[in-house]
Tab-separated table of C-alpha atoms in Angstrom:
chain	number	residue	atom	x	y	z
A	260	ARG	CA	-37.213	-65.466	-19.726
A	261	VAL	CA	-34.177	-66.189	-19.441
A	262	ALA	CA	-31.292	-64.814	-21.138
A	263	LEU	CA	-28.813	-67.385	-22.642
A	264	GLY	CA	-25.132	-65.552	-21.532
A	265	VAL	CA	-22.821	-64.805	-23.976
A	266	VAL	CA	-23.920	-65.036	-27.628
A	267	GLY	CA	-21.788	-62.969	-30.526
A	268	GLY	CA	-22.874	-60.963	-33.545
A	269	ILE	CA	-21.154	-61.088	-37.392
A	270	VAL	CA	-22.022	-58.284	-39.380
A	271	PRO	CA	-21.668	-56.881	-42.766
A	272	PHE	CA	-19.758	-54.002	-44.563
A	273	ASN	CA	-22.994	-52.152	-46.253
A	274	PHE	CA	-24.740	-51.563	-42.854
A	275	PRO	CA	-22.018	-50.634	-40.190
A	276	PHE	CA	-24.173	-49.177	-37.215
A	277	MET	CA	-27.669	-50.463	-38.189
A	278	VAL	CA	-27.285	-53.983	-39.203
A	279	PRO	CA	-25.586	-54.490	-35.509
A	280	PHE	CA	-28.602	-52.570	-34.137
A	281	TRP	CA	-31.392	-54.732	-35.447
A	282	THR	CA	-29.873	-57.521	-32.552
A	283	ILE	CA	-27.652	-55.279	-30.089
A	284	PRO	CA	-31.299	-54.144	-28.147
A	285	ILE	CA	-33.175	-57.451	-27.770
A	286	ALA	CA	-29.803	-59.313	-26.994
A	287	LEU	CA	-29.012	-57.147	-23.828
A	288	GLY	CA	-32.791	-56.470	-23.447
A	289	MET	CA	-32.895	-60.374	-22.935
A	290	GLY	CA	-29.880	-60.373	-20.451
A	291	ASN	CA	-27.525	-60.718	-22.262
A	292	THR	CA	-24.205	-60.223	-22.894
A	293	TYR	CA	-23.141	-59.357	-26.320
A	294	VAL	CA	-19.566	-59.643	-28.561
A	295	LEU	CA	-19.244	-58.006	-31.580
A	296	LYS	CA	-17.426	-58.892	-34.941
A	297	PRO	CA	-17.959	-55.730	-37.158
A	298	SER	CA	-16.882	-55.517	-40.747
A	299	GLU	CA	-13.256	-55.103	-40.656
A	300	LYS	CA	-13.869	-53.400	-44.151
A	301	VAL	CA	-15.735	-50.673	-41.993
A	302	PRO	CA	-14.617	-51.346	-38.157
A	303	MET	CA	-15.150	-47.280	-37.298
A	304	ALA	CA	-18.830	-47.150	-36.645
A	305	MET	CA	-19.264	-49.644	-33.959
A	306	THR	CA	-15.748	-48.990	-32.464
A	307	ARG	CA	-17.222	-45.369	-31.581
A	308	VAL	CA	-21.093	-47.007	-30.775
A	309	ALA	CA	-18.985	-49.178	-27.825
A	310	GLU	CA	-16.917	-46.153	-26.765
A	311	LEU	CA	-20.310	-44.303	-26.104
A	312	ALA	CA	-21.711	-47.310	-24.238
A	313	SER	CA	-19.040	-47.748	-21.864
A	314	GLN	CA	-20.059	-44.453	-20.304
A	315	VAL	CA	-23.630	-46.120	-19.324
A	316	LEU	CA	-23.406	-50.144	-19.435
A	317	PRO	CA	-21.179	-52.117	-17.331
A	318	PRO	CA	-17.871	-53.587	-18.601
A	319	GLY	CA	-18.377	-56.387	-20.391
A	320	VAL	CA	-21.934	-55.951	-21.065
A	321	LEU	CA	-20.888	-54.582	-24.946
A	322	ASN	CA	-17.755	-56.251	-26.397
A	323	ILE	CA	-15.723	-55.569	-29.748
A	324	VAL	CA	-13.547	-57.922	-31.464
A	325	HIS	CA	-11.709	-56.948	-34.645
A	326	GLY	CA	-10.515	-59.785	-37.039
A	327	ASP	CA	-10.901	-60.926	-40.826
A	328	ALA	CA	-13.377	-64.483	-40.955
A	329	LYS	CA	-10.124	-66.166	-38.633
A	330	CYS	CA	-11.545	-64.122	-35.561
A	331	ALA	CA	-15.123	-64.983	-36.894
A	332	GLN	CA	-14.567	-68.257	-36.329
A	333	ALA	CA	-13.155	-68.170	-33.176
A	334	LEU	CA	-16.624	-66.308	-32.116
A	335	VAL	CA	-18.282	-69.013	-33.612
A	336	GLU	CA	-16.240	-72.598	-32.282
A	337	HIS	CA	-15.522	-70.732	-28.663
A	338	ALA	CA	-17.340	-72.702	-25.794
A	339	GLY	CA	-18.932	-69.911	-23.723
A	340	VAL	CA	-20.680	-68.467	-26.483
A	341	ARG	CA	-24.677	-69.865	-26.616
A	342	ALA	CA	-25.281	-68.362	-29.834
A	343	ILE	CA	-24.339	-66.785	-33.122
A	344	ALA	CA	-26.646	-63.755	-35.272
A	345	PHE	CA	-25.100	-63.366	-39.016
A	346	VAL	CA	-25.626	-60.688	-41.759
A	347	GLY	CA	-23.458	-61.786	-44.791
A	348	THR	CA	-23.428	-64.065	-48.035
A	349	SER	CA	-25.460	-66.906	-48.053
A	350	MET	CA	-22.252	-69.249	-48.945
A	351	VAL	CA	-20.861	-68.141	-45.608
A	352	ALA	CA	-24.406	-68.357	-43.693
A	353	GLU	CA	-24.824	-71.647	-44.665
A	354	GLN	CA	-20.921	-72.728	-43.531
A	355	ILE	CA	-21.634	-70.458	-39.706
A	356	TYR	CA	-25.302	-72.515	-39.683
A	357	LYS	CA	-23.653	-75.917	-39.915
A	358	ARG	CA	-20.904	-75.242	-38.064
A	359	ALA	CA	-22.480	-73.086	-35.167
A	360	THR	CA	-25.190	-75.870	-34.869
A	361	GLU	CA	-22.853	-78.991	-34.669
A	362	LEU	CA	-21.610	-77.354	-31.621
A	363	GLY	CA	-24.806	-76.988	-30.344
A	364	LYS	CA	-25.255	-73.398	-30.280
A	365	ARG	CA	-28.310	-71.523	-31.319
A	366	VAL	CA	-27.462	-69.600	-34.991
A	367	LEU	CA	-29.088	-67.263	-37.355
A	368	ALA	CA	-27.907	-66.350	-40.184
A	369	LEU	CA	-28.961	-64.281	-42.997
A	370	GLY	CA	-27.381	-64.434	-46.465
A	371	GLY	CA	-27.810	-62.785	-50.205
A	372	ALA	CA	-30.732	-62.185	-51.753
A	373	LYS	CA	-32.185	-62.064	-55.470
A	374	ASN	CA	-35.081	-59.741	-55.893
A	375	HIS	CA	-37.436	-59.536	-58.341
A	376	LEU	CA	-39.736	-56.613	-59.010
A	377	VAL	CA	-43.170	-56.921	-61.164
A	378	ALA	CA	-44.769	-54.105	-63.239
A	379	LEU	CA	-47.767	-54.866	-64.878
A	380	PRO	CA	-49.376	-52.881	-67.278
A	381	ASP	CA	-51.498	-50.941	-65.290
A	382	CYS	CA	-48.984	-49.929	-63.385
A	383	ASP	CA	-48.149	-46.197	-62.729
A	384	VAL	CA	-45.236	-45.505	-65.090
A	385	GLU	CA	-43.919	-42.773	-63.413
A	386	MET	CA	-43.883	-43.788	-59.796
A	387	THR	CA	-42.726	-47.377	-60.844
A	388	ALA	CA	-39.456	-46.376	-63.295
A	389	GLN	CA	-38.261	-43.908	-60.370
A	390	ASP	CA	-38.944	-46.807	-57.303
A	391	VAL	CA	-37.226	-49.216	-59.651
A	392	VAL	CA	-34.517	-46.958	-59.934
A	393	ASN	CA	-34.902	-45.634	-56.081
A	394	SER	CA	-34.233	-50.137	-55.710
A	395	PHE	CA	-31.211	-51.373	-57.865
A	396	ALA	CA	-28.695	-47.766	-57.491
A	397	GLY	CA	-29.376	-47.004	-54.318
A	398	CYS	CA	-26.903	-47.363	-51.557
A	399	ALA	CA	-24.974	-48.516	-55.087
A	400	GLY	CA	-27.094	-51.665	-54.984
A	401	GLU	CA	-25.021	-52.927	-51.922
A	402	ARG	CA	-28.174	-54.001	-49.874
A	403	CYS	CA	-30.065	-57.469	-49.581
A	404	MET	CA	-33.055	-55.782	-50.523
A	405	ALA	CA	-31.769	-54.084	-53.251
A	406	ALA	CA	-33.934	-55.051	-56.547
A	407	SER	CA	-31.739	-56.983	-58.942
A	408	VAL	CA	-34.705	-58.109	-61.618
A	409	LEU	CA	-37.256	-56.634	-63.172
A	410	LEU	CA	-39.773	-58.552	-64.768
A	411	VAL	CA	-42.468	-56.502	-67.207
A	412	VAL	CA	-45.087	-58.351	-68.249
A	413	GLY	CA	-46.087	-57.578	-71.373
A	414	GLU	CA	-43.568	-54.517	-73.490
A	415	GLN	CA	-43.990	-51.812	-71.652
A	416	PRO	CA	-41.494	-50.011	-74.107
A	417	GLU	CA	-42.291	-46.258	-71.958
A	418	LEU	CA	-41.472	-47.890	-68.889
A	419	VAL	CA	-38.058	-49.358	-70.092
A	420	GLU	CA	-37.481	-46.096	-71.800
A	421	ARG	CA	-37.847	-44.031	-68.444
A	422	ILE	CA	-35.647	-46.450	-66.397
A	423	VAL	CA	-33.039	-46.210	-68.863
A	424	ALA	CA	-33.403	-42.120	-68.426
A	425	LYS	CA	-33.254	-42.260	-64.526
A	426	ALA	CA	-30.516	-44.379	-64.804
A	427	ARG	CA	-28.607	-42.156	-67.067
A	428	ALA	CA	-29.582	-39.075	-64.576
A	429	LEU	CA	-27.673	-40.627	-61.706
A	430	GLU	CA	-24.357	-38.742	-60.903
A	431	PRO	CA	-21.361	-39.989	-58.501
A	432	GLY	CA	-21.876	-38.155	-55.299
A	433	SER	CA	-23.214	-38.204	-51.845
A	434	ASP	CA	-25.673	-35.255	-52.125
A	435	GLY	CA	-28.879	-34.530	-53.870
A	436	ALA	CA	-31.708	-37.031	-55.284
A	437	ARG	CA	-29.872	-38.208	-58.393
A	438	ALA	CA	-26.350	-39.108	-56.635
A	439	MET	CA	-25.117	-42.620	-56.454
A	440	GLY	CA	-22.329	-43.424	-53.961
A	441	PRO	CA	-19.345	-46.068	-55.061
A	442	VAL	CA	-19.123	-49.133	-54.314
A	443	ILE	CA	-17.437	-50.690	-51.228
A	444	ASP	CA	-13.507	-51.970	-52.867
A	445	ASP	CA	-11.749	-52.787	-55.838
A	446	ALA	CA	-12.628	-56.540	-55.604
A	447	ALA	CA	-16.408	-55.306	-56.166
A	448	VAL	CA	-15.705	-52.923	-58.882
A	449	THR	CA	-14.172	-56.224	-60.610
A	450	ARG	CA	-16.975	-58.382	-59.436
A	451	ILE	CA	-19.383	-55.900	-60.984
A	452	THR	CA	-17.315	-55.376	-64.098
A	453	LEU	CA	-17.293	-59.283	-65.289
A	454	SER	CA	-20.827	-59.656	-63.920
A	455	ILE	CA	-21.350	-57.166	-66.978
A	456	ALA	CA	-19.287	-58.771	-68.990
A	457	ARG	CA	-20.134	-61.697	-68.990
A	458	ALA	CA	-24.308	-60.688	-69.283
A	459	GLU	CA	-22.919	-58.924	-72.712
A	460	SER	CA	-21.162	-62.341	-74.167
A	461	GLU	CA	-24.315	-64.464	-73.232
A	462	GLY	CA	-26.191	-62.035	-75.385
A	463	ALA	CA	-27.950	-59.287	-73.006
A	464	GLU	CA	-28.327	-56.078	-74.483
A	465	LEU	CA	-26.925	-53.316	-72.497
A	466	LEU	CA	-29.329	-50.403	-72.373
A	467	VAL	CA	-27.266	-48.751	-69.960
A	468	ASP	CA	-23.765	-50.031	-69.621
A	469	GLY	CA	-22.245	-48.601	-65.788
A	470	ARG	CA	-18.421	-50.041	-67.262
A	471	SER	CA	-18.448	-46.454	-69.666
A	472	GLU	CA	-20.728	-44.013	-67.904
A	473	PRO	CA	-18.633	-40.928	-68.533
A	474	SER	CA	-18.961	-39.181	-65.013
A	475	PHE	CA	-18.591	-42.752	-63.482
A	476	ALA	CA	-15.839	-43.327	-65.209
A	477	GLU	CA	-13.926	-39.705	-64.773
A	478	ARG	CA	-14.481	-40.636	-60.978
A	479	ARG	CA	-12.969	-43.661	-61.184
A	480	ALA	CA	-10.023	-42.414	-63.156
A	481	ARG	CA	-9.349	-39.730	-60.343
A	482	GLY	CA	-9.185	-43.054	-57.322
A	483	GLY	CA	-11.795	-44.424	-56.052
A	484	PHE	CA	-14.030	-47.349	-56.384
A	485	TRP	CA	-16.735	-46.337	-58.483
A	486	ILE	CA	-19.347	-47.615	-61.344
A	487	GLY	CA	-21.993	-46.626	-62.797
A	488	PRO	CA	-25.535	-47.899	-62.634
A	489	SER	CA	-26.472	-50.386	-65.300
A	490	VAL	CA	-28.971	-51.817	-67.109
A	491	ILE	CA	-29.676	-54.644	-69.308
A	492	ARG	CA	-31.805	-56.218	-71.343
A	493	HIS	CA	-32.060	-60.052	-71.844
A	494	ALA	CA	-33.932	-62.473	-73.871
A	495	THR	CA	-34.216	-65.660	-72.022
A	496	SER	CA	-34.525	-66.331	-68.190
A	497	ALA	CA	-31.159	-69.050	-68.376
A	498	ASP	CA	-28.891	-65.789	-68.497
A	499	SER	CA	-26.285	-66.029	-65.378
A	500	ALA	CA	-27.546	-62.446	-64.414
A	501	LEU	CA	-30.537	-63.129	-63.682
A	502	HIS	CA	-29.616	-65.753	-61.243
A	503	ASP	CA	-26.414	-64.664	-59.150
A	504	GLU	CA	-25.973	-62.024	-56.251
A	505	ILE	CA	-24.154	-59.491	-58.578
A	506	PHE	CA	-24.300	-56.669	-55.044
A	507	GLY	CA	-23.652	-54.063	-57.182
A	508	PRO	CA	-26.137	-51.206	-59.577
A	509	VAL	CA	-27.324	-53.378	-61.941
A	510	LEU	CA	-30.255	-54.075	-63.009
A	511	SER	CA	-31.878	-56.733	-65.113
A	512	ILE	CA	-34.702	-56.493	-67.649
A	513	LEU	CA	-36.970	-59.872	-68.768
A	514	HIS	CA	-40.276	-59.516	-70.530
A	515	CYS	CA	-42.899	-61.801	-69.994
A	516	PRO	CA	-46.137	-62.658	-71.716
A	517	THR	CA	-48.215	-63.091	-68.781
A	518	PHE	CA	-48.735	-62.565	-64.474
A	519	ASP	CA	-48.289	-67.003	-64.296
A	520	ALA	CA	-44.858	-66.398	-66.504
A	521	ALA	CA	-43.442	-63.984	-64.004
A	522	LEU	CA	-44.465	-65.645	-61.077
A	523	LYS	CA	-42.541	-69.018	-62.316
A	524	VAL	CA	-39.367	-66.948	-63.210
A	525	GLU	CA	-39.383	-65.360	-59.624
A	526	ASN	CA	-40.657	-68.671	-58.083
A	527	ALA	CA	-37.532	-70.403	-59.239
A	528	ASN	CA	-35.284	-68.077	-57.506
A	529	CYS	CA	-33.296	-70.167	-54.671
A	530	TYR	CA	-33.224	-67.197	-52.390
A	531	GLY	CA	-35.991	-65.625	-50.744
A	532	ASN	CA	-35.469	-62.597	-49.134
A	533	ALA	CA	-38.022	-59.580	-50.948
A	534	ALA	CA	-40.327	-59.247	-53.917
A	535	CYS	CA	-42.313	-56.098	-55.269
A	536	VAL	CA	-45.546	-56.203	-58.244
A	537	TYR	CA	-45.679	-52.532	-59.609
A	538	THR	CA	-49.748	-52.415	-60.120
A	539	GLN	CA	-52.920	-50.231	-59.370
A	540	SER	CA	-54.992	-52.851	-58.949
A	541	GLY	CA	-56.210	-54.611	-55.416
A	542	ALA	CA	-56.900	-58.004	-57.096
A	543	HIS	CA	-53.749	-58.108	-59.349
A	544	ALA	CA	-51.799	-56.662	-55.842
A	545	GLU	CA	-53.865	-59.959	-53.997
A	546	TYR	CA	-52.500	-62.379	-57.001
A	547	PHE	CA	-48.936	-61.867	-56.355
A	548	THR	CA	-48.681	-61.155	-52.706
A	549	GLN	CA	-49.831	-64.598	-51.827
A	550	ARG	CA	-48.111	-66.514	-54.843
A	551	PHE	CA	-44.699	-64.592	-54.373
A	552	GLU	CA	-41.646	-67.243	-52.926
A	553	ALA	CA	-40.445	-64.688	-50.637
A	554	SER	CA	-40.588	-63.228	-47.473
A	555	MET	CA	-41.105	-59.639	-47.858
A	556	ILE	CA	-43.106	-58.302	-49.899
A	557	GLY	CA	-43.963	-55.061	-51.075
A	558	VAL	CA	-46.761	-53.133	-53.662
A	559	ASN	CA	-45.543	-50.781	-55.184
A	560	VAL	CA	-42.383	-50.457	-53.120
A	561	GLY	CA	-39.347	-51.604	-54.284
A	562	VAL	CA	-37.838	-51.528	-51.007
A	563	PRO	CA	-39.626	-53.520	-48.703
A	564	VAL	CA	-38.413	-53.501	-45.407
A	565	PRO	CA	-41.067	-54.684	-42.645
A	566	ARG	CA	-41.908	-51.590	-40.677
A	567	GLU	CA	-41.557	-51.884	-37.534
A	568	PRO	CA	-42.698	-54.182	-34.959
A	569	PHE	CA	-42.922	-56.410	-37.822
A	570	SER	CA	-39.803	-58.524	-38.464
A	571	PHE	CA	-36.689	-58.785	-41.011
A	572	GLY	CA	-35.826	-61.843	-42.130
A	573	GLY	CA	-36.159	-64.004	-45.506
A	574	ILE	CA	-36.830	-67.763	-46.576
A	575	HIS	CA	-34.831	-69.762	-48.559
A	576	ARG	CA	-31.087	-69.628	-49.083
A	577	SER	CA	-31.572	-65.554	-47.818
A	578	LYS	CA	-31.940	-67.270	-44.349
A	579	PHE	CA	-30.476	-70.513	-41.918
A	580	GLY	CA	-32.260	-70.693	-39.063
A	581	SER	CA	-35.964	-70.496	-38.151
A	582	CYS	CA	-36.471	-66.883	-36.563
A	583	ASP	CA	-36.534	-63.474	-37.993
A	584	ILE	CA	-33.905	-61.303	-36.743
A	585	THR	CA	-35.404	-58.314	-35.512
A	586	GLY	CA	-38.729	-58.359	-34.001
A	587	ASP	CA	-41.082	-60.708	-31.270
A	588	ALA	CA	-38.921	-63.420	-32.942
A	589	ALA	CA	-35.653	-62.428	-32.092
A	590	ILE	CA	-36.536	-62.022	-28.393
A	591	GLU	CA	-37.664	-65.764	-28.720
A	592	PHE	CA	-33.959	-66.554	-30.314
A	593	PHE	CA	-32.272	-64.045	-27.508
A	594	SER	CA	-33.617	-66.187	-24.653
A	595	PHE	CA	-35.684	-69.259	-23.090
A	596	ARG	CA	-38.400	-69.824	-21.466
A	597	ARG	CA	-38.438	-70.880	-18.354
A	598	LYS	CA	-41.961	-73.049	-16.680
A	599	ILE	CA	-41.861	-73.283	-13.054
A	600	THR	CA	-45.039	-75.296	-11.596
A	601	THR	CA	-45.808	-75.405	-7.739
A	602	LYS	CA	-47.933	-76.446	-4.920
A	603	TRP	CA	-48.544	-75.294	-1.672
A	604	GLY	CA	-50.569	-78.374	-0.222
A	605	MET	CA	-51.865	-81.593	-0.172
A	606	ALA	CA	-54.667	-81.999	-2.814
A	607	THR	CA	-58.063	-82.408	-1.292
A	608	GLU	CA	-59.082	-84.815	-4.515
A	609	LYS	CA	-57.207	-86.930	-6.961
A	610	SER	CA	-57.099	-86.103	-10.258
A	611	TRP	CA	-54.978	-87.155	-12.978
A	612	MET	CA	-52.825	-84.193	-11.841
A	613	ASN	CA	-51.771	-85.746	-8.704
């Protein structure tokens, strides 16, 4: 394998250390040099990494550039950059993919998600309720693997009640099993608030309204980007909250009469990052895992990030490009294969080869 040369990475705010290290070790391991543009919202983590790396890496191997969209555009369009890896929204991922490929570069751009969980009637109610809340409210819902839609097959009132109770038990903070942190900025608070208001105006039922949860509202009044968890029950699959990526601690619940009705909703999703089924039946698990339209699938695991060495990446509008961003696919992405054919003497007999 041969290195491409200079490669670039553009990463989001939500995992300022983890996401860059999806690509940096593999890119450097393949012999490339790397230029990283962290999110301008969280510049400090990778700046410190670069300082530490400078003590062991030769100058110019790992480079950090700071800036906004203009900086990202300059990195994508620089003639010396051979490949671009991006993680962010689908809108920007598609723009970067089109521009970079137009310039003849390799590009892998991961976008957004609308991840569906399906709870079957035989699910373990307590485990499912806790896992669903962990999935949609963990990291304040600001992660591309967070649950955002729960499809409940049948009524299952006890499951819904347990989810509501566990969501209401969450408290603002960073310590403890029931703690949920703030979102990234005021723009995020506004976007999430408007999404909840729109769901309400469309006729959805707010089982938990994160805008007015007392402990979170109090913290927001004292300063900070706090909004509590919200649980919304929908009567129709046409509601916007079931389709738009809200990127916050908001769970939409839709009741489905059958397995196939739930799959129809999940399959209609334009994204394809993650999906999960909650069940105690191996046969039911097999039925769903073979029919979900998603790349990373869980059985009783609401955040089904593949364990190493399996690769990370979605399908449909969750990814623009042909490789996953980690694993053996990333080795392929950050290098090219050099094939060498040799001959050391005159052939002794004629064949199609000579």
